[in-house]
């Protein structure tokens, strides 16, 4: 390590250990299935495997939870759930698939997409059987996350005219787990307890650093036999400190990211200095479910450097260890350059009535779209630079909504800071363009054409709903910096690409499209439903879908 370089927080991964047969290894433990990563996907895999009578070990770098426990706890579900029906909405698996086809963009086959939709009601009921609870109460306005006491909402682009499917009216499919505060911890707590009730044995504060694989005929690699795991000694003072550091990361990651980063560094140093190796045999299969790689700076730099100024979201274990373990066994990967950038501009609910423009002052997107859709257009197509332009009326309405609209602090405080302290103000579009270093003619044209559509004089160029249009004909005007790296308005990023799978059973495929014996993957470690475009709740729903699939298949490997 060069002098002054910050220590790595990334789990070191070694090439697979090739052996002639399982007897060549001194195994310290054995199970039918070994699950690597104990977030939502890993928990679902472990529960499903246990349900077949298989013995299971579930390994986690910390104490379980990962990004799932830190999430909003939203599960994308439809096709006619009890809560959709209670709220008065009709939905079918076919209508759900018709809409999702716009978001999935072929990243999984139509058959897999349809099965996901066909299984959606049953998978939500399965989550309830594990202890999660859902409800039919809905917010009054479109929002990035429902307010306290509201649990069903439009979590994607369902109500955006250009994104609607052709089968039936839009239906809300974002099912937030019932809980006080954000719901991810409640959802994961239910899955954690269900994992233990099912009989899976946890191996925590332990990192898998190498796969063990049988040497096949003619020098070819064969079945994955197990894992080499490095575990902190139970009860050791350093182990207790490691657990406390992870709790501090979860506590400070939003409000003091520098302190959270320092805690991740110290925890990684403890792992490197104190952990001891041992081998765990996987008689039938290994499931990789360690999350994405947003906390692996080298991978992000290599595959998605344009997103490095974003605010990474996920657990400290989202360092790509599962991805790299798969690669060490010859696994194929896909879409590693696809990082979801979240630029939510609602709430306040009136913000989408404004106009988003790029650095030149050109409007580039329908403002009412889901935040990840807007983020994609901003970061991938506009160089990450953009502004939200409001007039005085919209600004006043937004301030009232922030103060009295019952918003979460993480929604209202950044919005208020921008509205009151960092917005650039001008009396005319031309004067505003000068402040933004934009093209005056282009900014004027952007506002004029959007206003003409609001007055009904022409169609909206980006398909904005009539109720979301606003006449911007009179100033003053305010421009809010929505760029990636905005100091007062963080833009969240997370990785979507991963290992390529056999979609029938979740088995990992190599570069030739052949199955790797005994190796499976689930969740954001692998390609799944959200791996093209993100929709709130789709990742957790895919964790259930792909986790159960992998856990079931691994028992018959």
XYZ file of C-alpha atoms in Angstrom:
557
model
C 0.000 0.000 0.000
C 1.446 3.380 -1.010
C 1.977 6.003 1.712
C -1.135 8.090 2.285
C -3.454 5.783 0.380
C -6.671 4.996 2.202
C -6.943 1.313 3.231
C -9.307 -0.725 1.100
C -12.744 -1.577 2.461
C -13.214 -4.230 -0.219
C -13.228 -7.952 0.604
C -10.157 -9.586 -0.973
C -11.107 -12.403 -3.358
C -8.670 -15.146 -4.411
C -8.875 -17.408 -7.473
C -10.942 -20.551 -6.920
C -9.097 -23.362 -5.148
C -8.999 -26.319 -7.551
C -8.878 -29.777 -5.933
C -9.225 -33.344 -7.231
C -12.184 -34.093 -4.957
C -13.848 -32.993 -1.734
C -11.638 -35.253 0.411
C -8.625 -33.068 -0.401
C -9.945 -30.283 1.847
C -10.048 -30.172 5.638
C -13.628 -28.971 6.046
C -14.575 -27.419 9.397
C -18.307 -27.544 8.676
C -20.704 -28.886 6.074
C -24.233 -28.229 4.820
C -26.329 -29.102 1.821
C -26.512 -25.444 0.767
C -24.228 -22.528 1.630
C -25.711 -19.052 1.110
C -23.200 -16.188 0.889
C -24.850 -12.923 1.928
C -27.747 -12.602 4.380
C -29.822 -9.753 2.997
C -33.306 -10.219 1.583
C -32.174 -12.420 -1.325
C -29.978 -14.589 0.886
C -32.691 -14.936 3.511
C -35.248 -15.992 0.895
C -32.788 -18.506 -0.577
C -32.027 -19.949 2.861
C -35.700 -20.216 3.876
C -36.633 -21.874 0.589
C -33.750 -24.347 0.798
C -34.657 -25.243 4.372
C -38.259 -25.843 3.344
C -37.102 -28.828 1.259
C -35.396 -30.404 4.253
C -31.895 -29.289 3.240
C -29.356 -28.152 5.813
C -28.220 -24.553 5.263
C -25.405 -22.279 6.384
C -25.886 -18.570 5.653
C -22.741 -16.439 5.775
C -22.590 -12.656 6.171
C -19.729 -10.185 6.390
C -21.535 -8.367 9.182
C -24.615 -9.540 11.092
C -27.110 -9.710 8.251
C -29.393 -7.210 6.568
C -27.167 -5.531 4.011
C -28.817 -3.018 1.699
C -32.230 -4.611 2.291
C -32.356 -3.563 5.951
C -31.372 -0.004 4.996
C -33.950 0.228 2.203
C -37.443 1.658 2.206
C -38.912 -1.841 2.497
C -41.000 -1.475 -0.674
C -41.944 -4.644 -2.564
C -43.201 -4.256 -6.126
C -46.230 -6.523 -6.367
C -49.295 -6.676 -8.552
C -51.585 -8.848 -10.587
C -54.415 -8.413 -8.080
C -52.964 -8.311 -4.567
C -55.423 -8.048 -1.639
C -54.239 -4.480 -1.013
C -54.801 -3.364 -4.588
C -58.311 -4.786 -4.350
C -58.986 -3.105 -0.996
C -57.902 0.222 -2.472
C -60.316 -0.268 -5.369
C -57.871 -1.121 -8.164
C -58.108 -3.920 -10.684
C -54.841 -5.469 -11.840
C -53.792 -8.617 -13.664
C -50.460 -10.369 -14.212
C -50.792 -9.554 -17.911
C -51.258 -5.817 -17.255
C -48.351 -5.863 -14.820
C -46.097 -7.536 -17.390
C -47.262 -5.149 -20.090
C -46.118 -2.171 -18.023
C -42.888 -3.751 -16.752
C -41.841 -4.587 -20.288
C -41.171 -0.841 -20.677
C -38.833 -0.917 -17.670
C -37.154 -4.313 -18.092
C -36.132 -3.617 -21.706
C -35.404 -7.278 -22.428
C -32.786 -7.731 -19.693
C -34.676 -10.922 -18.784
C -36.778 -12.971 -21.159
C -40.487 -12.336 -21.610
C -41.109 -15.781 -20.121
C -39.209 -14.873 -16.938
C -40.965 -11.519 -16.729
C -44.366 -13.190 -17.080
C -43.512 -15.777 -14.426
C -42.430 -12.992 -12.069
C -45.804 -11.310 -12.606
C -47.751 -14.586 -12.384
C -46.034 -15.376 -9.060
C -46.347 -11.868 -7.622
C -49.491 -12.360 -5.518
C -48.178 -15.660 -4.161
C -44.767 -14.188 -3.338
C -46.367 -11.328 -1.414
C -48.430 -13.869 0.537
C -45.217 -15.852 1.138
C -43.601 -12.735 2.620
C -46.613 -12.338 4.903
C -46.202 -15.944 5.995
C -42.650 -15.030 7.035
C -43.982 -12.198 9.217
C -44.058 -9.114 6.953
C -47.225 -6.964 6.897
C -48.687 -4.750 4.168
C -51.631 -2.347 3.898
C -53.884 -0.605 1.358
C -53.692 3.019 2.556
C -52.432 5.397 -0.157
C -50.868 8.911 -0.230
C -52.741 11.812 -1.815
C -49.984 12.713 -4.282
C -47.287 11.035 -6.346
C -44.209 10.659 -4.147
C -40.766 9.091 -4.043
C -41.665 7.381 -0.761
C -45.033 7.268 1.052
C -45.503 9.349 4.208
C -46.004 7.832 7.627
C -49.132 5.679 7.722
C -49.349 5.168 3.923
C -48.251 1.869 2.406
C -49.530 1.454 -1.171
C -48.477 3.796 -3.978
C -47.477 4.249 -7.599
C -43.801 3.453 -7.212
C -42.782 3.735 -10.874
C -43.980 5.337 -14.098
C -47.415 3.707 -14.119
C -49.349 6.976 -14.410
C -47.045 8.572 -17.007
C -48.956 8.394 -20.309
C -45.944 7.429 -22.436
C -45.079 4.546 -20.099
C -48.502 3.034 -19.550
C -49.168 -0.430 -20.831
C -52.055 -1.159 -23.129
C -53.949 -3.498 -20.796
C -56.162 -1.745 -18.306
C -55.905 1.397 -16.188
C -52.747 2.078 -14.144
C -52.561 0.299 -10.802
C -50.364 1.073 -7.778
C -47.871 -1.736 -7.156
C -45.503 -0.331 -4.573
C -46.269 -2.251 -1.345
C -44.397 -0.694 1.588
C -43.953 -2.947 4.598
C -46.022 -1.747 7.535
C -43.705 -0.112 10.068
C -42.999 3.129 11.870
C -40.375 5.071 9.954
C -38.694 3.608 6.896
C -39.670 -0.014 6.460
C -36.577 -1.874 5.297
C -35.502 -2.831 8.797
C -38.965 -4.252 9.567
C -39.046 -6.299 6.377
C -35.578 -7.669 6.989
C -36.315 -8.397 10.660
C -39.190 -10.625 9.561
C -36.993 -12.444 7.025
C -34.183 -12.816 9.543
C -36.438 -14.430 12.125
C -37.959 -16.655 9.457
C -34.465 -17.763 8.402
C -33.687 -18.826 11.948
C -37.077 -20.502 12.426
C -36.525 -22.466 9.243
C -33.351 -23.957 10.716
C -30.606 -22.203 8.761
C -27.411 -21.719 10.767
C -25.899 -18.216 10.468
C -22.149 -17.668 10.184
C -21.758 -13.938 10.812
C -18.879 -11.452 10.746
C -17.385 -13.722 8.145
C -16.342 -13.136 4.545
C -16.063 -15.718 1.805
C -12.773 -15.020 0.038
C -12.476 -18.061 -2.175
C -14.561 -20.772 -3.793
C -13.449 -24.382 -3.672
C -13.982 -26.234 -6.941
C -13.373 -29.757 -8.178
C -10.836 -30.121 -10.957
C -12.713 -31.568 -13.914
C -11.642 -33.890 -16.710
C -8.969 -32.670 -19.144
C -8.098 -29.835 -16.779
C -11.594 -28.323 -16.976
C -13.178 -27.013 -13.815
C -16.032 -28.965 -12.309
C -18.522 -28.657 -9.473
C -18.225 -25.962 -6.813
C -17.633 -27.880 -3.586
C -17.655 -25.199 -0.930
C -16.105 -21.971 0.290
C -13.118 -20.618 2.180
C -14.470 -18.258 4.803
C -12.556 -15.843 7.020
C -14.407 -15.276 10.304
C -13.781 -12.993 13.267
C -13.420 -14.904 16.551
C -16.746 -14.860 18.433
C -16.595 -12.769 21.600
C -13.234 -11.193 20.800
C -13.057 -7.453 21.647
C -12.141 -6.725 18.019
C -15.203 -8.661 16.888
C -17.453 -6.636 19.179
C -15.869 -3.446 17.865
C -16.484 -4.619 14.290
C -20.201 -5.062 15.026
C -20.411 -1.618 16.608
C -18.697 -0.037 13.607
C -21.285 -1.501 11.261
C -24.068 -0.067 13.405
C -22.327 3.318 13.227
C -22.159 3.066 9.433
C -25.911 2.519 9.274
C -26.486 5.420 11.662
C -24.279 8.004 9.974
C -24.288 7.070 6.288
C -26.885 9.727 5.382
C -26.017 12.694 7.599
C -22.266 12.217 8.146
C -20.964 10.167 5.205
C -17.345 10.965 6.081
C -17.732 9.401 9.519
C -19.488 6.368 7.999
C -16.605 5.947 5.537
C -14.072 6.057 8.382
C -16.034 3.349 10.202
C -16.001 1.161 7.077
C -12.218 1.554 6.872
C -11.712 0.578 10.518
C -14.035 -2.427 10.180
C -12.141 -3.637 7.116
C -8.810 -3.323 8.965
C -10.184 -5.506 11.766
C -11.222 -8.125 9.197
C -7.782 -8.103 7.602
C -5.931 -8.337 10.917
C -8.121 -10.598 13.065
C -10.192 -12.936 10.867
C -9.178 -16.597 10.641
C -9.756 -18.931 7.682
C -11.715 -22.149 7.545
C -13.521 -24.206 4.909
C -17.259 -24.959 4.745
C -18.460 -27.741 2.466
C -21.513 -27.190 0.271
C -22.733 -30.672 -0.585
C -25.319 -29.508 -3.144
C -24.715 -25.880 -3.958
C -23.500 -22.353 -3.139
C -25.784 -19.312 -3.554
C -24.094 -15.915 -4.026
C -26.278 -13.052 -2.734
C -23.929 -10.345 -1.435
C -25.567 -7.379 -3.178
C -24.070 -5.015 -5.731
C -20.688 -3.293 -5.938
C -21.392 0.385 -5.293
C -18.809 0.368 -2.477
C -16.065 -0.968 -4.726
C -14.382 2.190 -6.089
C -12.201 0.285 -8.551
C -15.143 -1.504 -10.168
C -17.221 1.674 -10.340
C -14.284 3.551 -11.869
C -13.722 0.777 -14.407
C -17.335 0.327 -15.480
C -19.290 3.498 -14.651
C -16.902 6.415 -14.049
C -19.612 8.938 -14.970
C -21.486 8.064 -11.748
C -18.597 8.463 -9.297
C -19.839 11.841 -8.030
C -23.127 10.278 -6.961
C -24.108 9.337 -3.416
C -23.688 5.563 -3.070
C -26.534 3.733 -1.375
C -26.327 0.232 0.000
C -24.757 -1.724 2.800
C -21.032 -1.740 3.544
C -20.964 -5.294 2.173
C -22.010 -4.082 -1.302
C -18.410 -4.334 -2.513
C -18.926 -6.836 -5.327
C -17.590 -9.841 -3.424
C -20.276 -12.159 -4.827
C -19.688 -10.841 -8.328
C -15.940 -11.385 -8.025
C -16.374 -14.852 -6.531
C -18.473 -15.774 -9.541
C -15.860 -14.342 -11.889
C -13.172 -16.376 -10.125
C -15.044 -19.483 -11.289
C -15.323 -18.231 -14.870
C -18.786 -16.658 -14.620
C -20.054 -14.304 -17.309
C -21.222 -10.811 -16.351
C -23.569 -8.300 -17.914
C -24.514 -4.612 -17.560
C -21.752 -3.716 -15.104
C -21.820 -0.206 -16.558
C -25.470 0.209 -15.628
C -25.620 2.264 -12.449
C -29.044 3.559 -11.476
C -28.974 7.301 -10.739
C -31.900 8.590 -8.673
C -32.935 12.185 -9.250
C -36.294 12.405 -7.480
C -38.013 15.787 -7.739
C -41.163 14.793 -5.893
C -42.052 15.560 -3.195
C -42.756 18.487 -3.136
C -45.518 17.335 -5.442
C -45.502 20.624 -7.380
C -41.851 20.379 -8.437
C -42.612 18.177 -11.469
C -44.802 21.026 -12.762
C -41.575 22.927 -13.365
C -39.213 22.423 -16.299
C -35.942 20.455 -16.249
C -33.208 21.706 -18.559
C -29.645 20.687 -19.326
C -26.527 22.852 -19.119
C -27.498 24.580 -22.379
C -30.997 25.392 -21.182
C -32.755 22.736 -23.272
C -35.622 20.743 -21.794
C -34.731 17.040 -21.975
C -37.294 14.949 -20.082
C -40.862 14.619 -18.853
C -40.578 15.984 -15.318
C -43.267 13.692 -13.902
C -41.338 10.468 -14.560
C -39.966 8.232 -11.806
C -36.728 9.492 -10.261
C -34.505 6.774 -11.720
C -35.882 7.507 -15.186
C -35.081 11.193 -14.805
C -31.693 10.289 -13.344
C -30.875 8.127 -16.359
C -31.736 10.913 -18.770
C -29.708 13.393 -16.703
C -26.589 11.358 -15.934
C -26.288 9.083 -18.953
C -27.494 11.481 -21.645
C -26.844 15.026 -20.381
C -23.431 14.646 -18.802
C -24.897 14.793 -15.297
C -25.649 18.553 -15.469
C -29.145 19.942 -15.135
C -31.505 22.441 -13.523
C -35.112 22.421 -12.355
C -36.714 25.763 -13.212
C -39.708 26.992 -11.189
C -41.618 30.244 -11.163
C -42.553 32.193 -8.048
C -45.937 30.485 -7.684
C -44.490 26.974 -7.762
C -41.715 27.975 -5.374
C -44.221 29.293 -2.812
C -46.360 26.159 -3.107
C -43.283 23.947 -2.694
C -42.186 25.762 0.458
C -45.645 25.294 1.992
C -45.587 21.586 1.131
C -42.157 21.178 2.731
C -43.255 22.929 5.914
C -46.785 21.598 6.304
C -47.141 18.634 3.929
C -46.158 15.839 6.302
C -43.008 14.950 4.339
C -40.117 12.893 5.640
C -37.122 14.947 6.814
C -34.951 13.421 4.092
C -37.458 14.802 1.560
C -38.277 18.224 3.004
C -34.931 19.433 4.376
C -32.863 19.217 1.153
C -35.782 20.737 -0.789
C -36.093 23.644 1.645
C -32.343 24.241 1.622
C -32.399 24.533 -2.151
C -35.525 26.684 -2.314
C -34.392 29.129 0.353
C -30.618 29.272 0.087
C -29.139 27.898 -3.137
C -31.659 28.624 -5.901
C -30.535 31.009 -8.610
C -33.121 33.757 -9.156
C -33.798 36.042 -12.098
C -36.671 38.105 -13.479
C -36.541 36.767 -17.039
C -35.457 33.547 -18.775
C -32.598 35.442 -20.431
C -31.301 36.779 -17.118
C -31.607 33.333 -15.573
C -29.677 31.805 -18.492
C -26.852 34.259 -17.841
C -26.661 33.112 -14.213
C -26.650 29.453 -15.305
C -24.157 30.039 -18.141
C -26.807 28.567 -20.438
C -28.013 29.591 -23.885
C -30.644 32.357 -23.448
C -32.564 31.467 -26.613
C -32.718 27.785 -25.712
C -33.888 28.428 -22.155
C -36.528 30.887 -23.377
C -37.754 28.343 -25.952
C -37.881 25.576 -23.327
C -40.082 27.619 -21.005
C -42.236 29.064 -23.789
C -43.068 25.709 -25.392
C -43.803 24.071 -22.017
C -46.072 26.991 -21.144
C -47.872 26.792 -24.489
C -48.614 23.123 -23.801
C -49.941 24.070 -20.352
C -52.295 26.566 -21.976
C -53.534 23.884 -24.364
C -52.057 25.524 -27.455
C -49.985 22.454 -28.427
C -49.075 18.971 -27.267
C -46.385 18.643 -24.634
C -43.144 17.682 -26.353
C -42.363 14.998 -23.763
C -45.869 13.650 -23.148
C -46.473 15.300 -19.809
C -49.954 14.820 -18.346
C -52.210 17.901 -18.604
C -52.619 18.052 -14.824
C -48.838 18.287 -14.370
C -48.309 21.154 -16.839
C -47.824 24.724 -15.640
C -47.758 28.062 -17.438
C -44.292 29.516 -16.820
C -45.056 32.754 -18.675
C -44.346 35.102 -15.757
C -41.302 35.447 -13.521
C -39.513 35.587 -11.269
C -37.761 32.330 -12.073
C -35.764 30.052 -9.795
C -33.266 27.398 -10.919
C -32.389 24.481 -8.633
C -29.197 22.533 -9.322
C -30.217 18.889 -9.871
C -26.793 17.814 -11.207
C -24.930 14.763 -10.007
C -22.608 16.019 -7.291
C -24.932 18.868 -6.269
C -23.723 19.856 -2.773
C -27.213 20.493 -1.391
C -29.158 17.845 -3.293
C -27.397 14.441 -3.269
C -28.106 12.106 -6.184
C -28.203 8.462 -5.084
C -26.557 5.734 -7.171
C -26.526 1.941 -7.015
C -25.312 -0.816 -9.316
C -27.680 -3.018 -11.323
C -25.436 -5.369 -13.335
C -24.076 -8.720 -12.219
C -23.596 -12.399 -12.948
C -25.388 -13.965 -15.888
C -27.836 -16.709 -14.885
C -29.840 -19.540 -16.290
C -33.218 -17.885 -15.749
C -34.924 -21.236 -15.236
C -33.132 -21.942 -11.961
C -30.715 -19.123 -11.064
C -27.602 -21.148 -11.863
C -24.548 -19.084 -12.810
C -23.390 -19.332 -16.433
C -19.873 -19.085 -17.818
C -18.749 -17.115 -20.865
C -19.755 -19.988 -23.158
C -23.274 -20.022 -21.708
C -22.679 -23.261 -19.814
C -23.900 -23.833 -16.270
C -21.262 -23.741 -13.526
C -21.966 -26.780 -11.394
C -23.119 -26.060 -7.850
C -23.079 -22.260 -8.206
C -26.199 -20.039 -8.035
C -26.843 -16.350 -7.511
C -29.695 -14.038 -6.520
C -30.488 -10.402 -5.868
C -28.243 -7.594 -7.061
C -25.235 -9.914 -7.341
C -26.875 -11.191 -10.524
C -28.809 -10.006 -13.540
C -32.493 -9.757 -12.662
C -35.688 -7.801 -13.247
C -34.248 -4.381 -12.195
C -30.975 -4.710 -14.145
C -32.055 -2.362 -16.951
C -34.135 0.396 -15.321
C -34.937 0.661 -11.647
C -38.449 0.980 -10.199
C -38.980 1.320 -6.444
C -39.734 -2.061 -4.928
C -38.577 -4.055 -7.952
C -35.223 -4.945 -6.394
C -36.735 -6.358 -3.191
C -39.414 -8.168 -5.197
C -36.660 -9.648 -7.360
C -34.759 -10.672 -4.208
C -37.790 -12.742 -3.226
C -38.316 -14.129 -6.726
C -34.662 -14.909 -7.498
C -33.757 -15.865 -3.923
C -36.495 -18.463 -3.647
C -35.612 -19.741 -7.142
C -31.918 -20.167 -6.306
C -32.519 -21.689 -2.876
C -34.923 -24.237 -4.322
C -32.662 -25.169 -7.246
C -29.510 -25.438 -5.138
C -31.008 -28.268 -3.106
C -31.235 -30.497 -6.174
C -27.866 -29.603 -7.700
